[in-house]
C-alpha cells in the first residue's frame, strides 16, 4: 500500500481522486543480460480506479523499464453514457505508453462490448468502435469514439465520430459526414427512417445534390439542437407550396433560381415529435429597387400539416440615403402572396433626414412583403433626442412611398417639461429667440410629437408637438375670453408645428384647440375653436379657426360653416367663412336650393355676439322655370328666427308664385296684379312667419277699384302707376293661408303746405278683403327740423281713415327753441272724403308729447290749426295732477342744462320752493287759442309763494336772441297783500294812516339775467309819515324764498324809524 511518492503521483494522473492504493509489485533485474541495469517493475492494481463520475479503469497493469526509461499501461476502460435513454456502459481494452510527465496523455482502444444501435436509434447500426481518452495535467478528461456502421436511409457504410462531454458525460454528439442520399427522395427516406411515418409530399419536392452530413446530439451547441440534424445542398425546389413561399421575396423565382442549404431536424430524444426543414439561401438579391435581401431561409414544420415560416435579413435604402439593416421572420399562409414579417433593427439610424437632434439607436421592425411593389414597414424603435434630457424615448416610424420618402416618426409619453416650447423652438426650429406668448402657456399633460416627411393622413409634413395646456394670462387668454367667461379653467390641446424640411419659407405655427361644443346663443354653436399663432422671423400674429353650426327653425339639421378670424388686441373678433355643403330645400321649400353661403360673425368679450350676417347664391325652380339667384340671410336680434331673401327674375305671375309657395291654388285677387314680361321678384323667407314676395307692377280688376276708392286724398289716377307690391304667405304660422298684400308708392306726396307723405302702403287683407294705410308722414315747420312719423290705420266703410303714429326719435329744439328735448311724440291724422273741398280731405290733425323738468314729467296735447296746418298750441300738465308742485330748483337746473357755460347757483334755493297748480304750453308763433293768449315758445303758469304772499307766476321764453329760452319770471305782486304784511310788521291793525303803498313791482327776474349777475329788481313807491319814498333795489334770487319779516327788516324797516 502506497500513500505518496512517484508511483502514486503517476497513478493520480489516471485517477485524480486517488489518496492511497494497494498494489501487487514484482521487480525483475536482468543481471545475466547484456544490460543488467534494465530493471523492470510490474505493478498490478487489483481494484478499479475511478477516472471520473462516468469513467473507471480496471485490471490495471503498469510495466516500467528503467534503462532506457519506458512505461506501458494496460487497463479496461468502462464508460457510462447518459443519453435521454437509460444509461449505457461501454468497455474498451486500452494499451498504451504512459508518460505521466506529459501535459496530455492519450489512450485509445477497441470497444469490447456490444453497441449495435446507440441510444436505441434503430436506423443507426454500429459494427465497430474505438474509444479515445485524453487526460490533461488539469485533471480533466475527454472521451470520444470513432465508430463504423451504417444508416438505414443510405446505401454506403459510414464513419461516425462521437464526442462525450459534461460532468456526467451526458453531453453526447455523433457526427456523420459524406452520406450519399437519393436526389429526389433523400429527404423523404430520412424522414420515414427517423419518424417511422410516411413523409409529407413537400419533402419530395426538394431535389438534393452532393452528400449529406448528420449530427445527433443530446445537448445544444453551435447551430445544433438536441436531436437529429441532417444538412445537405438542395439544387432545386419544385414543391408548389415552398415555391410560392419563395416567391413572396422574389416573385419571378423558378424551382432552380436558388440553391439552398437544406437542414432537416428531428427531436429524437424525449416526447417531442418535432420535425422541421430549413432551406437557407445566402446569396443576395433585390426584393424591390430599394431593398436588398442579404440572406433568407424557409423554415417548415413537417411534424404534421406543414407550417411555413420565412426568415430574412434585409438592407433598405431610405430616401435620405441611410441604409437600414434588419432581420425579420413571418408565417407564410398558403395561397397568400404577402407575408407580415417582424424582427429587429440590426443597425442604428443616425440623424434621419438630416434631423441633427435625433438618433435611432435600436428597434423592432414590422413589414409586409409580397408582389413587385415597394413595401411599407414600421419600426418600433428607441430614439435619443437633443431636447429631451430624461433619456431615450420610444418612437414609432412608418416608412413608405415609391422611393421610401414618406416617413412618419411618432413619439409619445415625453415627461412634462415647461421649457419644452423654448427648447424645440431653438433646437428644432433653429430660431435664436422665443415668442413671449410661450410664457403664457403651462403644460399639463405628457408630450408627444410627430415628424413627417410628407402630408400624412394623421400628421402634417414637418414637426408637430402636442400636449394639453392651460393659459396663464396675456393675449392668448384674451382670445379665449371671447368664448368663455372663465378662460383660466379651460384645458386646451396644443399643437406646435415647425416646417423642419422648409424652415426658410414655410410658416411656423402654434395652435391651441378646444373641442367644444361652445354655445353662443340659442341657435349658434361652435363645434370647436383653434387659436393659431403664426410665427415669422420677427413677429407673431394670432388668428382663430372654428366650425360654426347655426340651428334654425323649420330646418332638421344645422347649417355648418368653416370660419376664421384675425385677432387684434382690444378689437372685436370678426369671423368669416363658407358653408360646408349645399343647403338643399331651405326650410322645406322644394323650389329653392342654397348652393353657396358665406357667414360673417363678430364677437366681443366676454361671449357676446355683436353681429351675424350671411350672403350667398342659390338655384330655384318655380313651375317649369329655373335659374340662379343671390341669397342674403339674417338672424333676428334675439337669435330666434332667420330671414332669407333673394331676387329672381323670370316671367311668372303672382298667382303662379303663390300657388307654388302655398302648395294650392292662390287667391283670385292675385290675378289683379299686372306684371311686365320679365318679372323681378324678391323673396323674403322669415322662419317666424313665412314667405314674402316683393315686385313691381300695375293694378287691375277688383284690387284696382278698391285702392282707387280709398286713395281719394291723393288726387291722382292710380291705374297707370307701377306700384311696389309685397305678398305675405304666412306658411310657418297657425294660419298659413292668411295671405296679405301690400301695395306701396315710395315717392313723396304733398298733403298740404307743411305736411307730406314720404311713402304710402295700402295694406290689403285678401280674404276677407279689407284695406289699411301705412305711411311715413313728414311735418316741416319754421325753425324746426323735419319731423317724421310712422303712422297707420284702417279704412272705414265710408272710406274715412284715422292714422296713429309715433315720431322717429326725439324732437330736439322744438319750434327752434334750443335746449328742449321732447319724447314720446305721437300723431293723430285723419282723412274723410267729405272734407276734400275744405281742408285737403284732412279731418283730424293732433299731437301728443312729453318732456321732463327735473324728475317731473309734463304731458302735452294739442291740435294743428287748418288750413295751412302751421299753427299749433300744445297745452300740458304735470303727470300726477296739478297739485303736484314744480320745484324752482328744477327750473333753474333746466336753464343750467341748456346753458352749462353760464350756470345759476341753487345753493340757497329751498327744495320745497315751487310753482303750484302748474300749466304749460308750447307754440311756434304768438296766438290765441280760445280765450288764451300766448307767446311763441314755451311757458309755465301757476302760483308761487313769495315773501309769504301767494302770487301769480308766469315763466316764459321772452328772449328771441339766438332762439333760446331765458326762463323769464313774470310776477304780479298784489299791493293789498304787500300792505297787509307791512301792517303786520308794524303791529297796526286798522290804522294805516302812517303809510300809504302806492306801487310795488318785481321785474327783470330771469335765469339768463341771474347767470349774468343781473338779480331780480324791486321797485316800491311808498309814503311814510307824509314823506314820499321811491325804493329801487335788487335782491339775490334765494332771498325771494325767505319770509316777509326778513325782507322788511332789510329793506323797509328804516323808513319807519
XYZ file of N, CA and C in Angstrom, residues 183-184 187 201-209 232-247 252-263 277-281 296-300 308:
153
model
N -31.341 11.861 -54.841
C -31.592 13.254 -55.230
C -33.033 13.644 -54.972
N -33.947 12.783 -55.368
C -35.361 13.151 -55.313
C -36.056 12.702 -54.036
N -34.731 13.215 -48.735
C -35.320 13.772 -47.525
C -36.502 12.944 -47.054
N -45.511 15.061 -48.730
C -45.161 15.198 -50.149
C -44.257 16.388 -50.378
N -44.323 17.374 -49.487
C -43.495 18.577 -49.633
C -42.011 18.221 -49.717
N -41.570 17.178 -48.951
C -40.144 16.852 -48.910
C -39.654 16.305 -50.249
N -40.545 15.612 -50.951
C -40.116 15.064 -52.243
C -39.976 16.139 -53.293
N -40.446 17.371 -52.995
C -40.299 18.484 -53.923
C -38.992 19.208 -53.770
N -38.091 18.688 -52.912
C -36.769 19.287 -52.726
C -35.735 18.346 -53.314
N -35.086 18.767 -54.395
C -34.072 17.929 -55.068
C -32.709 18.233 -54.486
N -31.929 17.125 -54.123
C -30.660 17.273 -53.414
C -29.487 17.148 -54.370
N -28.349 17.608 -53.887
C -27.091 17.431 -54.625
C -25.969 17.240 -53.622
N -27.682 19.189 -46.124
C -27.359 18.779 -47.477
C -27.703 19.928 -48.413
N -27.073 19.977 -49.556
C -27.380 21.001 -50.544
C -28.627 20.609 -51.328
N -29.503 21.634 -51.600
C -30.695 21.407 -52.423
C -30.528 22.196 -53.710
N -30.536 21.447 -54.846
C -30.302 22.131 -56.110
C -31.561 22.754 -56.701
N -32.736 22.335 -56.250
C -33.978 22.925 -56.758
C -35.110 22.616 -55.784
N -36.170 23.467 -55.891
C -37.370 23.293 -55.085
C -38.569 23.352 -56.024
N -39.204 22.200 -56.202
C -40.324 22.140 -57.149
C -41.681 22.094 -56.454
N -41.702 21.891 -55.135
C -42.983 21.851 -54.437
C -43.675 23.203 -54.565
N -44.965 23.216 -54.940
C -45.691 24.446 -55.208
C -45.805 25.319 -53.960
N -46.037 24.687 -52.821
C -46.183 25.468 -51.590
C -44.882 26.164 -51.230
N -43.763 25.393 -51.286
C -42.472 26.004 -50.985
C -42.100 27.070 -52.000
N -42.370 26.796 -53.262
C -42.037 27.765 -54.310
C -42.868 29.040 -54.149
N -44.140 28.917 -53.758
C -44.975 30.098 -53.528
C -44.429 30.931 -52.378
N -43.929 30.242 -51.337
C -43.341 30.976 -50.223
C -42.097 31.729 -50.665
N -41.299 31.090 -51.517
C -40.085 31.751 -52.033
C -40.460 32.965 -52.869
N -41.562 32.869 -53.611
C -41.981 33.970 -54.490
C -42.476 35.185 -53.717
N -40.404 36.298 -59.300
C -40.001 35.676 -60.565
C -39.232 34.374 -60.363
N -39.125 33.904 -59.117
C -38.315 32.721 -58.830
C -38.878 31.479 -59.538
N -37.950 30.621 -59.999
C -38.278 29.309 -60.570
C -37.753 28.251 -59.606
N -38.029 26.959 -59.847
C -37.527 25.921 -58.934
C -36.023 25.944 -58.748
N -35.297 26.377 -59.771
C -33.831 26.311 -59.693
C -33.182 27.674 -59.522
N -33.961 28.722 -59.212
C -33.365 30.056 -59.033
C -32.376 30.077 -57.887
N -32.727 29.435 -56.805
C -31.882 29.453 -55.620
C -31.334 28.054 -55.345
N -30.125 27.990 -54.747
C -29.501 26.745 -54.306
C -29.372 26.828 -52.793
N -30.167 26.032 -52.156
C -30.295 26.131 -50.705
C -29.377 25.145 -49.996
N -29.087 25.490 -48.748
C -28.589 24.503 -47.795
C -29.802 24.005 -47.034
N -30.100 22.712 -47.209
C -31.281 22.127 -46.571
C -30.878 21.485 -45.254
N -31.614 21.797 -44.208
C -31.368 21.226 -42.889
C -32.652 20.576 -42.409
N -37.858 21.360 -41.510
C -36.981 21.504 -42.658
C -36.642 22.974 -42.797
N -35.358 23.267 -42.929
C -34.909 24.644 -43.093
C -34.126 24.749 -44.395
N -34.613 25.631 -45.302
C -33.915 25.880 -46.565
C -33.296 27.261 -46.472
N -31.965 27.360 -46.503
C -31.264 28.625 -46.310
C -30.506 29.008 -47.570
N -30.736 30.291 -48.003
C -30.041 30.828 -49.175
C -29.210 32.023 -48.709
N -31.887 34.545 -46.772
C -33.196 34.188 -46.250
C -33.258 32.686 -46.056
N -34.247 32.235 -45.306
C -34.456 30.820 -45.085
C -35.948 30.529 -45.014
N -36.278 29.322 -45.505
C -37.648 28.830 -45.438
C -37.677 27.752 -44.368
N -38.437 27.989 -43.336
C -38.495 27.080 -42.197
C -39.855 26.406 -42.224
N -39.821 25.036 -42.304
C -41.059 24.284 -42.451
C -41.179 23.301 -41.301
N -45.176 26.904 -42.595
C -44.000 27.511 -43.208
C -43.763 28.896 -42.606
